[in-house]
Short mmCIF file of C-alpha atoms and ligand atoms in Angstrom, two decimals:
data_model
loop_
_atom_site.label_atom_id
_atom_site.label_comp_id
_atom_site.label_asym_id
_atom_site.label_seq_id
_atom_site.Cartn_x
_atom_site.Cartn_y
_atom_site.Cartn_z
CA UNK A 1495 -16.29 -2.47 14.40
CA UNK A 1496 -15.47 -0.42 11.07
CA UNK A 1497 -12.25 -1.98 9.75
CA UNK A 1498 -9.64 1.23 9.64
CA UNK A 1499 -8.24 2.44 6.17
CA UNK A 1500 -4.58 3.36 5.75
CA UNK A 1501 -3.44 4.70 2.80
CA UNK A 1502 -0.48 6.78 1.10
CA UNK A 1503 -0.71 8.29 -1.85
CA UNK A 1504 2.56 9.02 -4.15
CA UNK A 1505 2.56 11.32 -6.87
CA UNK A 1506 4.81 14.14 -8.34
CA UNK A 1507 3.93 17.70 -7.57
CA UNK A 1508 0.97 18.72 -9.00
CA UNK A 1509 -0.43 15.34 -9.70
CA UNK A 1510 -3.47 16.20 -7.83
CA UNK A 1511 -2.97 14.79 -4.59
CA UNK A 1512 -4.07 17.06 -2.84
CA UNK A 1513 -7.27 17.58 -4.40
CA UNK A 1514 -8.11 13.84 -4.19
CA UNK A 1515 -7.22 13.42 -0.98
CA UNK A 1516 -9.95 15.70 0.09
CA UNK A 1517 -12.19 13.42 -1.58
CA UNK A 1518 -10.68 9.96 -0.58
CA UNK A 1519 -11.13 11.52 3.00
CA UNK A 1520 -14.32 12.12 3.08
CA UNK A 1521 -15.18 9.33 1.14
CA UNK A 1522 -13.77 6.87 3.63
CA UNK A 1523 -14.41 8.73 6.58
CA UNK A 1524 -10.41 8.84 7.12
CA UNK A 1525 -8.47 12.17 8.48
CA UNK A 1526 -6.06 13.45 5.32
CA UNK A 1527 -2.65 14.27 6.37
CA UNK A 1528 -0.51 16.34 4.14
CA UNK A 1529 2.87 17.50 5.70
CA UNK A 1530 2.40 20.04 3.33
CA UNK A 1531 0.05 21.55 4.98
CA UNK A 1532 0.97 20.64 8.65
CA UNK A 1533 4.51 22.29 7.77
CA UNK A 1534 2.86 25.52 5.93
CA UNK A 1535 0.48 25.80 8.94
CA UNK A 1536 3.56 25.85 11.28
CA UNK A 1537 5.28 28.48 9.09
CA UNK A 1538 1.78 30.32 9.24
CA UNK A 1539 1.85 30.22 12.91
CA UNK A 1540 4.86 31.77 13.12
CA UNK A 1541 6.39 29.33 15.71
CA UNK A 1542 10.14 28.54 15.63
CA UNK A 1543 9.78 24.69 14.15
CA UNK A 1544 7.62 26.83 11.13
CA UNK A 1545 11.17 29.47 10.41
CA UNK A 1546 13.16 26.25 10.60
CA UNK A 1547 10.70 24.43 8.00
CA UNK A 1548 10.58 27.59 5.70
CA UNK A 1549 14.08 27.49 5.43
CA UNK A 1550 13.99 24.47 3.76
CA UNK A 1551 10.66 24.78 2.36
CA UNK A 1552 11.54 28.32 0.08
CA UNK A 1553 14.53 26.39 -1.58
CA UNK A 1554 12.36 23.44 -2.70
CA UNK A 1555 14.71 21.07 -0.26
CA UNK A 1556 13.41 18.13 1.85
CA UNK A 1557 12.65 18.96 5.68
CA UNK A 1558 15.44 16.22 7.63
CA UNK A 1559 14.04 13.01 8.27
CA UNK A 1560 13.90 12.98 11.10
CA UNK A 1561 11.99 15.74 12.27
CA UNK A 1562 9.23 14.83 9.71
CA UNK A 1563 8.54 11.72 11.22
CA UNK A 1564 8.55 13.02 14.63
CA UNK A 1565 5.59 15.53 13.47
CA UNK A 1566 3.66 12.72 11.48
CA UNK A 1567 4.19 10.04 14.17
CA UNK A 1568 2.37 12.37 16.86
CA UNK A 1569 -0.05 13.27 14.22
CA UNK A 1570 -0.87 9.27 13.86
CA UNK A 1571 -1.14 8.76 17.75
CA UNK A 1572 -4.22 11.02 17.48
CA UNK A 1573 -7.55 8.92 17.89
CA UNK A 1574 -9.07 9.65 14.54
CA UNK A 1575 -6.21 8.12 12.61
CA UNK A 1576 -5.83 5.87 15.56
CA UNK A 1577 -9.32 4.55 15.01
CA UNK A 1578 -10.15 5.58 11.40
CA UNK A 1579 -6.89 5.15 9.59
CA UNK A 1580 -5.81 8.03 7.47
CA UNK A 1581 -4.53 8.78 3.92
CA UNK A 1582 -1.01 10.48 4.23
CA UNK A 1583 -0.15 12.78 1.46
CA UNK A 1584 3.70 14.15 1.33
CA UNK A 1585 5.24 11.06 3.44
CA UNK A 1586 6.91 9.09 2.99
CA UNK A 1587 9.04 11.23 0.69
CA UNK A 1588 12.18 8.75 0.76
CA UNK A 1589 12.64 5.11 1.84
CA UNK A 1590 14.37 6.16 4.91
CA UNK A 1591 11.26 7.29 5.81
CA UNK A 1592 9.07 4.85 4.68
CA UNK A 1593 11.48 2.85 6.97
CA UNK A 1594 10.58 4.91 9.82
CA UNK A 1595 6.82 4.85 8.95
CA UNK A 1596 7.33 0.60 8.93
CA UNK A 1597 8.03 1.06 12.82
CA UNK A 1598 5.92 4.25 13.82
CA UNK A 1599 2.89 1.84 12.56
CA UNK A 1600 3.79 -1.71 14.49
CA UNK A 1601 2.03 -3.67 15.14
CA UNK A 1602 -0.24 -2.34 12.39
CA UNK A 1603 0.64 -1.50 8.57
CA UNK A 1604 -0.21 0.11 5.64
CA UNK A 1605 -2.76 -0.90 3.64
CA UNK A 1606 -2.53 0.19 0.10
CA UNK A 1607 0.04 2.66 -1.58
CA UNK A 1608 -2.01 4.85 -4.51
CA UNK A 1609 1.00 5.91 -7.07
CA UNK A 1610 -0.99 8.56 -9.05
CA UNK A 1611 0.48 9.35 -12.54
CA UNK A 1612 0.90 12.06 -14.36
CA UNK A 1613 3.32 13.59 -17.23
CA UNK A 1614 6.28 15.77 -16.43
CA UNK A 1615 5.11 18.23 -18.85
CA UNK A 1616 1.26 18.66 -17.35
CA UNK A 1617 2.27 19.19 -13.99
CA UNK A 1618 4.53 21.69 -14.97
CA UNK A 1619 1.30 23.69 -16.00
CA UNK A 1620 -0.43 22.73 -13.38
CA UNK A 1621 1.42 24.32 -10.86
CA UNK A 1622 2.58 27.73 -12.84
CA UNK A 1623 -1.95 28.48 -12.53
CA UNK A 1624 -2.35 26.68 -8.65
CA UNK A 1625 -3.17 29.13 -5.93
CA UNK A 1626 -3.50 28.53 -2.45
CA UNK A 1627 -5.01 30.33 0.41
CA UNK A 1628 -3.00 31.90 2.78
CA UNK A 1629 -4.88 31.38 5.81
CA UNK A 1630 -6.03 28.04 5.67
CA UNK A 1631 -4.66 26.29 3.02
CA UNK A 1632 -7.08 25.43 0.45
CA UNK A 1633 -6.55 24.58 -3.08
CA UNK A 1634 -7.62 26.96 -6.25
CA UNK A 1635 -5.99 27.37 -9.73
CA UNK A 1636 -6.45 30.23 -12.27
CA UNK A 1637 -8.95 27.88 -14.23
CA UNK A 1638 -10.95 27.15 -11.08
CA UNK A 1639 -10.43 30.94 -8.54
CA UNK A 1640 -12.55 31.08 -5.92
CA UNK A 1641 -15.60 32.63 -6.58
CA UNK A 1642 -14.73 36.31 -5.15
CA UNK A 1643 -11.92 38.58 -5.92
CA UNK A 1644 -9.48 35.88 -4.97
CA UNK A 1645 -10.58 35.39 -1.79
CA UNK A 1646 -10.66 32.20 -0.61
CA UNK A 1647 -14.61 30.38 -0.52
CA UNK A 1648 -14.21 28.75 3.08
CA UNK A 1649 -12.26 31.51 4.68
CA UNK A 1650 -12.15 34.69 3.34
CA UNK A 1651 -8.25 34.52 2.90
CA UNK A 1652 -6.06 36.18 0.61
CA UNK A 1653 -5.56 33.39 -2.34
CA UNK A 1654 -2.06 33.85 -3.65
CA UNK A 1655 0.61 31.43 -5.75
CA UNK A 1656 2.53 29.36 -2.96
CA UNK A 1657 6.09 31.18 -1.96
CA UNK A 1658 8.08 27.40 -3.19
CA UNK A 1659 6.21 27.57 -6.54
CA UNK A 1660 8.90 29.35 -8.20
CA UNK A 1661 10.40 28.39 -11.15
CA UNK A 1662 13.71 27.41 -9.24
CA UNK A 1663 12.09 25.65 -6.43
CA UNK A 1664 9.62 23.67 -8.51
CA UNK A 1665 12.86 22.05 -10.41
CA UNK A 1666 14.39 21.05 -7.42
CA UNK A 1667 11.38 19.59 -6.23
CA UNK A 1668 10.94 17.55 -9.42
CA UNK A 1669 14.60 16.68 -9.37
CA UNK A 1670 14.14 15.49 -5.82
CA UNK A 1671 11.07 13.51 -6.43
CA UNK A 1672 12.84 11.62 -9.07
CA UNK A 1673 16.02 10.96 -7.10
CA UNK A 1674 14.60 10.49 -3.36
CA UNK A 1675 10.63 9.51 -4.11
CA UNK A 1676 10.14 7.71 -7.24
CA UNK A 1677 12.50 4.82 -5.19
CA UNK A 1678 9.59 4.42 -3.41
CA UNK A 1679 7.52 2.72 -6.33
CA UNK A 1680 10.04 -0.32 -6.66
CA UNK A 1681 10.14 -0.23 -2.68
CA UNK A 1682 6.36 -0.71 -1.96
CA UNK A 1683 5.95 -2.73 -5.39
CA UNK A 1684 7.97 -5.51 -3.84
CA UNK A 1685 5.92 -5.50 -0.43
CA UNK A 1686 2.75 -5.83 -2.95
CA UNK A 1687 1.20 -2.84 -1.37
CA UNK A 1688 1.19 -0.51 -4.73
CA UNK A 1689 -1.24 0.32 -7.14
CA UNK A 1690 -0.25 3.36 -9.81
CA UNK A 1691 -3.84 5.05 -11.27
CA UNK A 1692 -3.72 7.43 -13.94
CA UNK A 1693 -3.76 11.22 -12.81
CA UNK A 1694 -4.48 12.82 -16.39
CA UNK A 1695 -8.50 13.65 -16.99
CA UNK A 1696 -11.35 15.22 -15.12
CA UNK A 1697 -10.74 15.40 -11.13
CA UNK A 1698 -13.99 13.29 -11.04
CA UNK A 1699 -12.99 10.39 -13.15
CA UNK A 1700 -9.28 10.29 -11.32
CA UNK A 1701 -11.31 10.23 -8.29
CA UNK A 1702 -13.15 7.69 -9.85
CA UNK A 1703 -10.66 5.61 -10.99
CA UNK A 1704 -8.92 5.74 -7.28
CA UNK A 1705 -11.96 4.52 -5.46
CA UNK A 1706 -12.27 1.57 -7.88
CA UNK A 1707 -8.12 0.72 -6.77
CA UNK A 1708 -9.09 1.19 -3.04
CA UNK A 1709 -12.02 -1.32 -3.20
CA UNK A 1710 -10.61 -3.67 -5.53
CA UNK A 1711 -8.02 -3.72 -2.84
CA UNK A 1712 -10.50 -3.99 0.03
CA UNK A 1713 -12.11 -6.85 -1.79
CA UNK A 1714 -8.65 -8.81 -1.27
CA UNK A 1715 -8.70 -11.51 2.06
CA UNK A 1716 -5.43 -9.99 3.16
CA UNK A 1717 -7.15 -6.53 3.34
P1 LIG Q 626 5.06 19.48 -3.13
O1 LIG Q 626 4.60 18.04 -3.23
O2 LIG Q 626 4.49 20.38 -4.16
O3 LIG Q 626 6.55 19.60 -3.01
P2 LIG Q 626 4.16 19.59 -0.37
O4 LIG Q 626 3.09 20.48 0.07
O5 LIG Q 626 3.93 18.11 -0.26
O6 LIG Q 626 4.46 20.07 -1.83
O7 LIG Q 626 5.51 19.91 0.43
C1 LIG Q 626 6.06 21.21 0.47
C2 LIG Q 626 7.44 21.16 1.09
O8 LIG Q 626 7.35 20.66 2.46
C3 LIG Q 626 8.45 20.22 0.44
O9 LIG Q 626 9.10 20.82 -0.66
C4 LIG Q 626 9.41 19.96 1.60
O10 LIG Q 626 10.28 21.05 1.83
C5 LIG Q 626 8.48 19.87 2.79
N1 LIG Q 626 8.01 18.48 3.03
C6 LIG Q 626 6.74 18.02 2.92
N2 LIG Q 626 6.69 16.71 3.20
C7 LIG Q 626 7.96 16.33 3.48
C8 LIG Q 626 8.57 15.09 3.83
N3 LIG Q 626 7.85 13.95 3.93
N4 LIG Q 626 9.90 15.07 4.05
C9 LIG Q 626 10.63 16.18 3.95
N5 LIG Q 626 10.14 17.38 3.61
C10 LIG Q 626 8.81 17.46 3.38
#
């Protein structure tokens, strides 16, 4: 049997995690879950847990604990990640819940934490020209629109500039990342699980340069 891959990937907004976890997932064969995305879709689907995320969400604050663990945990009980492993994008976002993620995984754990790098000052551009679609989700910038009209390639969806990429919201992101995320270098540093790759550069030679960490890693006998 396939040995499973489980992997988190830090990084501050706009590093590019999203785009290269797309990649990394199909790559290794491995379901990518961004609670990002599971929390927009919510808010998309109009259900009562979505109004309570997008009240959070609009002000660029951190969903409670709690309830974030409680969506991914269910979301890891599902066979593919069961089986496969997964790469979680967006979580942990603190150590409390990297905590939490310790115990959600017993008896397994993770295997490899990808800390992807990248200036202050680039993803600051790098979000003012991202675009996302409204219907399901999927990445575009004004460098790279989709190829009609701004409509999205895979859907058809309006593309638009994400509601929490305001100017306001993006700081307090960025302010939170440093105060509540960034711990989580040091943290996974000391359990030996962390490798930081450099974000800057072409999407393909990032991607690249992350595949090289992940087998390097693989190539370990603890792996
Ligand atoms: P970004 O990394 O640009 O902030 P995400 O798509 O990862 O964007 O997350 C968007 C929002 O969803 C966050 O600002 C936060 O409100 C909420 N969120 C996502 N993941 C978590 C998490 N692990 N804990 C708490 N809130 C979260």
């Amino acid at each position: 049997m396939v040995r499973a891959t489980r992997l988190v990937i830090l990084g501050k907004q706009g590093a590019g995690k999203g785009t290269q976890c797309v990649r990394l997932s199909q790559h290794y064969a491995v379901p990518h879950i961004s609670t990002g995305d599971m929390l927009r879709a919510a808010v998309r689907a109009g259900t009562e847990f979505g109004s309570l995320a997008k009240s959070y969400m609009d002000k660029g604050d951190l969903v409670p604990d709690d309830v974030i663990t409680g969506v991914v945990s269910e979301r890891l009980a599902e066979p593919d990640a069961h089986q496969m492993g997964f790469i979680l994008d967006g979580y942990p976002r603190t150590v409390g819940q990297a905590v939490d993620l310790e115990k959600v995984l017993l008896p397994l754990e993770i295997d490899l934490v990808l800390d992807l790098v990248v200036p202050t000052e680039l993803v600051l551009r790098r979000i003012a020209s991202r675009r996302v679609c409204k219907v399901c989700g999927a990445n575009y910038s004004v460098q790279a629109p989709p190829k009609l009209d701004w409509s999205c390639d895979n859907c058809g969806g309006e593309v638009v500039q994400r509601d929490d990429d305001t100017e306001v919201a993006v700081k307090r992101r960025l302010d939170l990342y440093e105060s509540q995320t960034a711990p989580l270098v040091e943290w996974y540093t000391e359990r030996e699980k962390l490798v930081s790759v450099q974000g800057e550069g072409d999407p393909d030679e990032v991607m690249a340069r992350l595949i090289a960490a992940v087998d390097r890693a693989k190539g370990q006998p603890k792996w």
